[in-house]
CSV table of C-alpha atoms in Angstrom, one decimal:
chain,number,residue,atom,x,y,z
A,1,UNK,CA,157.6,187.8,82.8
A,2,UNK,CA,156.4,187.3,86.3
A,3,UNK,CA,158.5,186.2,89.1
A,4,UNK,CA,158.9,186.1,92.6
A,5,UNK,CA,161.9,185.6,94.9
A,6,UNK,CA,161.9,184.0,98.9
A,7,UNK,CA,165.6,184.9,99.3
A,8,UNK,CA,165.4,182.9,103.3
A,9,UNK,CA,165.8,178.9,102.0
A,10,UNK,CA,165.6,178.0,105.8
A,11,UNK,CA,164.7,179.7,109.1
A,12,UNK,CA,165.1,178.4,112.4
A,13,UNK,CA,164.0,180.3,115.5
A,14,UNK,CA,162.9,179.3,118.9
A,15,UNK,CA,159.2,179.2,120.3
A,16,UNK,CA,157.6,182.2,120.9
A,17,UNK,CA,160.0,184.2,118.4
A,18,UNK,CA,158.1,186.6,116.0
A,19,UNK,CA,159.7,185.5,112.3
A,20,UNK,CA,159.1,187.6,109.2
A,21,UNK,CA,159.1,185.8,105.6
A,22,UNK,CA,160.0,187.7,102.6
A,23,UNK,CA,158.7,187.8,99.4
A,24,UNK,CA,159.4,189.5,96.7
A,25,UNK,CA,157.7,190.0,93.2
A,26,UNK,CA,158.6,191.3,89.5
A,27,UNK,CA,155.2,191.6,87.5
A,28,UNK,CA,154.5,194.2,84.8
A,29,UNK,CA,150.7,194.4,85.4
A,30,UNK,CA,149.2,196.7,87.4
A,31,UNK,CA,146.5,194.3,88.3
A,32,UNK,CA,147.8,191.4,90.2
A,33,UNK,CA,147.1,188.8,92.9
A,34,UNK,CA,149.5,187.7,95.8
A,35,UNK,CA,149.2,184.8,97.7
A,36,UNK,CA,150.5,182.4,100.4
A,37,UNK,CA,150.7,178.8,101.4
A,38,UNK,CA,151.7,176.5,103.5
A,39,UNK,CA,153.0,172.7,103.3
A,40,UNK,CA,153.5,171.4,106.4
A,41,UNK,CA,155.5,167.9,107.1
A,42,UNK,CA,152.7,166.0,106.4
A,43,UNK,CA,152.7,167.4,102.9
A,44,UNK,CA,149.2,168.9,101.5
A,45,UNK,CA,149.3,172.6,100.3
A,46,UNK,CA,147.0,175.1,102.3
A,47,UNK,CA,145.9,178.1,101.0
A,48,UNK,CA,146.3,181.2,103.6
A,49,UNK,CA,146.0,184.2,101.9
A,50,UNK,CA,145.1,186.2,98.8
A,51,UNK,CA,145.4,189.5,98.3
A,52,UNK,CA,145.2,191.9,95.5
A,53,UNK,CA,147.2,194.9,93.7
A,54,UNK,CA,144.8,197.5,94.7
A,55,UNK,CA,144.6,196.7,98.2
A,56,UNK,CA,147.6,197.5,100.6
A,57,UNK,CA,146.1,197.2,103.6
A,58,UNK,CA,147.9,195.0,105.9
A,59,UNK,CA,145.6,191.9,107.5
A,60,UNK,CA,145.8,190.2,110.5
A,61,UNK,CA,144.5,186.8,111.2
A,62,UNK,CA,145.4,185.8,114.8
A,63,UNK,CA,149.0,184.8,114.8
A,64,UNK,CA,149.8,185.9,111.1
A,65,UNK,CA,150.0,189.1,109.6
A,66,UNK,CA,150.9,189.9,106.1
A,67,UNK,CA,152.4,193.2,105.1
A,68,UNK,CA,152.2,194.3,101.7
A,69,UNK,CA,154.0,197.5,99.8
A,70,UNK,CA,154.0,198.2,96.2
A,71,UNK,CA,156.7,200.6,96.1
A,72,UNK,CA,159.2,197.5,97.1
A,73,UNK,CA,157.2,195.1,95.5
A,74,UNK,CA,157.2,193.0,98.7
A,75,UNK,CA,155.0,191.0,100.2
A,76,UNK,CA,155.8,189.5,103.6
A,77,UNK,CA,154.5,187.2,105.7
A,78,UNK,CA,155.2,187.5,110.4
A,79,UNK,CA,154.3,184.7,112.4
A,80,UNK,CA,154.0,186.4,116.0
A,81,UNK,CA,154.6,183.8,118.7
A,82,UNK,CA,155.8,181.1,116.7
A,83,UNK,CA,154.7,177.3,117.7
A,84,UNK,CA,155.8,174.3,116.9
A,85,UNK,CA,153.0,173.4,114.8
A,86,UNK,CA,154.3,176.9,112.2
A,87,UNK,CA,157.4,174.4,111.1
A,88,UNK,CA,156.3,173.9,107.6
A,89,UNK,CA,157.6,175.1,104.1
A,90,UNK,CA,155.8,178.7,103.0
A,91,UNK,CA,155.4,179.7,99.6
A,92,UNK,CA,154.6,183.1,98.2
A,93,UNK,CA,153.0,183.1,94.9
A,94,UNK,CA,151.9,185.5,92.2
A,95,UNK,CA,148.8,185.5,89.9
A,96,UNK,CA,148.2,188.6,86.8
A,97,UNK,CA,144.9,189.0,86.4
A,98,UNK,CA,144.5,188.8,82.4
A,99,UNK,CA,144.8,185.2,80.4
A,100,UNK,CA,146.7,187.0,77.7
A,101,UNK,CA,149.7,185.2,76.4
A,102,UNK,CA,149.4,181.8,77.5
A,103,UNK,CA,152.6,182.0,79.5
A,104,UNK,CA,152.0,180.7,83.0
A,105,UNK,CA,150.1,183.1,85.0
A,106,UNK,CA,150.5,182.0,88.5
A,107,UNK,CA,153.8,181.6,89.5
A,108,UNK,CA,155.6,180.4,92.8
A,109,UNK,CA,158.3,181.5,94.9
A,110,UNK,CA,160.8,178.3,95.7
A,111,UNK,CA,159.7,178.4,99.8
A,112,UNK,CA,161.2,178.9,102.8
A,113,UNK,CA,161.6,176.2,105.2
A,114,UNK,CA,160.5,177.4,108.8
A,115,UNK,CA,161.7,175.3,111.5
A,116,UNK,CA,160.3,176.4,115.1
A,117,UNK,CA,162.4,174.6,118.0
A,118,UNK,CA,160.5,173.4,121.1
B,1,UNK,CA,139.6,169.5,102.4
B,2,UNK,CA,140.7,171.3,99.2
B,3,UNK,CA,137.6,169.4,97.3
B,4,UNK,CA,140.7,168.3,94.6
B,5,UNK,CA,140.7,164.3,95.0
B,6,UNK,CA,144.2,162.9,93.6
B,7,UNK,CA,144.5,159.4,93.0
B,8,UNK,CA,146.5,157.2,93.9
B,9,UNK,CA,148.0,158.7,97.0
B,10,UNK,CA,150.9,156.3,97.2
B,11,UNK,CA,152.6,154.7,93.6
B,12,UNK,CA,155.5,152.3,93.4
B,13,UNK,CA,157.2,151.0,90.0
B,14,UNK,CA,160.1,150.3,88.5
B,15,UNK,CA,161.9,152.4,86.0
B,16,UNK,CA,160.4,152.1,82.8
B,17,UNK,CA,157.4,151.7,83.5
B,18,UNK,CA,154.7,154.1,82.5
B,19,UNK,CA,151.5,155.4,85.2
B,20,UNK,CA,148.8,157.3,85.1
B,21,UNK,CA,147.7,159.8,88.0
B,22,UNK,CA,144.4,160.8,88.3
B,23,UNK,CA,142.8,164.4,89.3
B,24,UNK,CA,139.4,165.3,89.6
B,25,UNK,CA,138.8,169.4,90.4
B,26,UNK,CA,136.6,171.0,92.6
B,27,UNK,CA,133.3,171.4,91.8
B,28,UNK,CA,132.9,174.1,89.4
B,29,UNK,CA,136.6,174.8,88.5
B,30,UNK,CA,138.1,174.6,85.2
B,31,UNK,CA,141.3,175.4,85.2
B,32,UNK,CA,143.8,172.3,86.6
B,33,UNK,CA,147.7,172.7,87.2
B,34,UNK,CA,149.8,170.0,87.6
B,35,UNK,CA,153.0,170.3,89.7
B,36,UNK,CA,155.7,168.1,90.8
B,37,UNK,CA,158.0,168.6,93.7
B,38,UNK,CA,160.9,166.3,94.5
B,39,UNK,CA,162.7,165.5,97.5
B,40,UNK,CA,163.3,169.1,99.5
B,41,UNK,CA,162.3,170.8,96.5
B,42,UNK,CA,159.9,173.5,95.0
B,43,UNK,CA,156.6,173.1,92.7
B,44,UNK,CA,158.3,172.6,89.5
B,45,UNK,CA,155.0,173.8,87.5
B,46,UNK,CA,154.6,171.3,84.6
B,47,UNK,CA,151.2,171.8,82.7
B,48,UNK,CA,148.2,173.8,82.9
B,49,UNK,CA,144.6,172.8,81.2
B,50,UNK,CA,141.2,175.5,81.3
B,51,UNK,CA,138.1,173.9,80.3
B,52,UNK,CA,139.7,170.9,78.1
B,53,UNK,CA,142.0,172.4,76.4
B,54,UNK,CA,146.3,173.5,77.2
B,55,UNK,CA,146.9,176.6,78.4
B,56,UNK,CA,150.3,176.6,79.7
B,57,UNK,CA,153.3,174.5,79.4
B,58,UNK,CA,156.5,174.5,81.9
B,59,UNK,CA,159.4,172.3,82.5
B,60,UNK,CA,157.4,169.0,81.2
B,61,UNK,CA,159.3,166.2,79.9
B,62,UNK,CA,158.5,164.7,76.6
B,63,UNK,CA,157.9,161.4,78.4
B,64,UNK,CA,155.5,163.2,80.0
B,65,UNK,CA,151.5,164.1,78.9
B,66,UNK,CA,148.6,165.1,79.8
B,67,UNK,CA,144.6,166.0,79.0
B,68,UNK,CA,141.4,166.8,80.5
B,69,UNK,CA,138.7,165.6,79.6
B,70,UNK,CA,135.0,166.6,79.1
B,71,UNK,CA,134.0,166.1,82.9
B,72,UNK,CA,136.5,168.1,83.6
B,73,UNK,CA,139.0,165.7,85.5
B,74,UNK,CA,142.9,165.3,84.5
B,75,UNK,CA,145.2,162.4,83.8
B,76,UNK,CA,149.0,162.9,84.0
B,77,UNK,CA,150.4,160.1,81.7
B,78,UNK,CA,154.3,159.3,82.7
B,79,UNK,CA,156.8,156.7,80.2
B,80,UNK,CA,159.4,155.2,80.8
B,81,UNK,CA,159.9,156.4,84.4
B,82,UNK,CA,163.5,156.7,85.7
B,83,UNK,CA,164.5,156.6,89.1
B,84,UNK,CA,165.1,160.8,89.0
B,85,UNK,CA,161.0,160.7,88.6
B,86,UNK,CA,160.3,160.0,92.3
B,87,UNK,CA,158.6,162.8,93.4
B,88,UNK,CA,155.4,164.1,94.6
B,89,UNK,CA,152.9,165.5,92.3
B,90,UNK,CA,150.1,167.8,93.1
B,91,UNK,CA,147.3,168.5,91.1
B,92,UNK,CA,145.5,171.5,91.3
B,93,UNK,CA,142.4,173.6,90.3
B,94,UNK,CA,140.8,177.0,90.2
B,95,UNK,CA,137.5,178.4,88.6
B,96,UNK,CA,139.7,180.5,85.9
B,97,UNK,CA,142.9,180.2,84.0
B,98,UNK,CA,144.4,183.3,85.2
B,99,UNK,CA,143.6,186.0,88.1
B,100,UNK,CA,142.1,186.7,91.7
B,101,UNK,CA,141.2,182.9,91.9
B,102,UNK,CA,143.5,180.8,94.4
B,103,UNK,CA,145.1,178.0,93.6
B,104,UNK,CA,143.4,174.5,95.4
B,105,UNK,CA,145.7,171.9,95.6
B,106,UNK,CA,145.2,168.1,96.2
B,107,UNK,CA,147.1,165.9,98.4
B,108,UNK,CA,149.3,164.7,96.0
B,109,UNK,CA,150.4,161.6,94.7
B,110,UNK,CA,153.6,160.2,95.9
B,111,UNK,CA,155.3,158.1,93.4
B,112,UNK,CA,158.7,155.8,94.1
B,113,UNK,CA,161.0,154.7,90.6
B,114,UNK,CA,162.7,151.4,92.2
């Protein structure tokens, strides 16, 4: 079965710190989805990122960058010159891509909890 | 906006009591997951429907049920609440049960067991 692991529970780090959030996934599909999200204080859950097994390019968007390796089944998340306004709870998450079994396909990491001190 | 409406946003009761939460999907999605999340916690996932019918069952109590109906919305249906029910539960929806579709989530509906 599917399942990914956020070893970090809590990070704290000062403004303007770079911080790196790990993920880590089991899957036994070759075809896969990764994700990430982000719950903020105020609650909702945003979707930031998807990307797929096939694709290991890493992406950049702004502030965030997202590094993904299959050969350590990893799929981390850096936050370059952290603000304030990053403090929120990140999940990772996984999706296979069949409907096979009717286990539960996507599946979430339990979050880390990102404080970023003024 | 997500596009997933979840009402109500706020629910107070006493324990055994039973509610209903409400969750209407974004247009053209068929798949809806319901999760629940207590204090400091993670998305504990409980039940998944795809067009109508269960798909996928987690950690859901027995007092606990669910269904979606024809339109497409979802009601989560909880009995004789106790006071370890307070949590926050999302509702959310994707356009297939499994795969490269993300997950959308609603606001959530934050319910209090007094």
């Amino acid at each position: 079965a599917q399942k990914v692991t956020q070893a970090q529970t809590e990070i704290s780090v000062v403004e303007k710190e770079d911080v790196t959030l790990d993920c880590v996934y089991e899957t036994r599909d070759t075809t896969y989805y990764l994700f990430w999200y982000k719950q903020p204080p105020s609650g909702e859950l945003v979707f930031l990122i998807r990307r797929n097994s096939f694709d290991e390019q890493n992406e950049i968007s702004g502030r965030y960058s997202w590094n993904f390796q299959k050969s350590t089944s990893s799929f981390n998340f850096t936050i370059t010159a952290s603000q304030v306004v990053d403090s929120a709870v990140y999940f990772c998450a996984l999706s296979e891509a069949y409907d096979r079994d009717y286990g539960q396909n996507f599946v979430f990491g339990p979050g880390t909890r990102l404080s970023v001190l003024p | 906006d997500s596009g997933v409406t979840q009402t109500p946003k706020h629910l107070i009761t006493a324990t055994g009591q039973r509610v209903t939460l409400r969750c209407s999907p974004r247009s053209g999605d068929l798949s809806v997951y319901w999760y629940q999340q207590s204090l400091d916690q993670g998305l504990q996932f409980l039940i998944q429907y795809y067009n109508g019918e269960e798909r996928a069952k987690g950690n859901i109590l027995e007092r606990f049920s669910a269904q979606q109906f024809p339109d497409l919305h979802s009601e989560l249906n909880l009995s004789s609440l106790e006071l370890g029910d307070s949590a926050l539960y999302f509702c959310a929806s994707s356009v297939v049960a499994a795969g490269s579709s993300p997950l959308h989530f609603g606001n959530g509906t934050r319910l209090t067991v007094t």
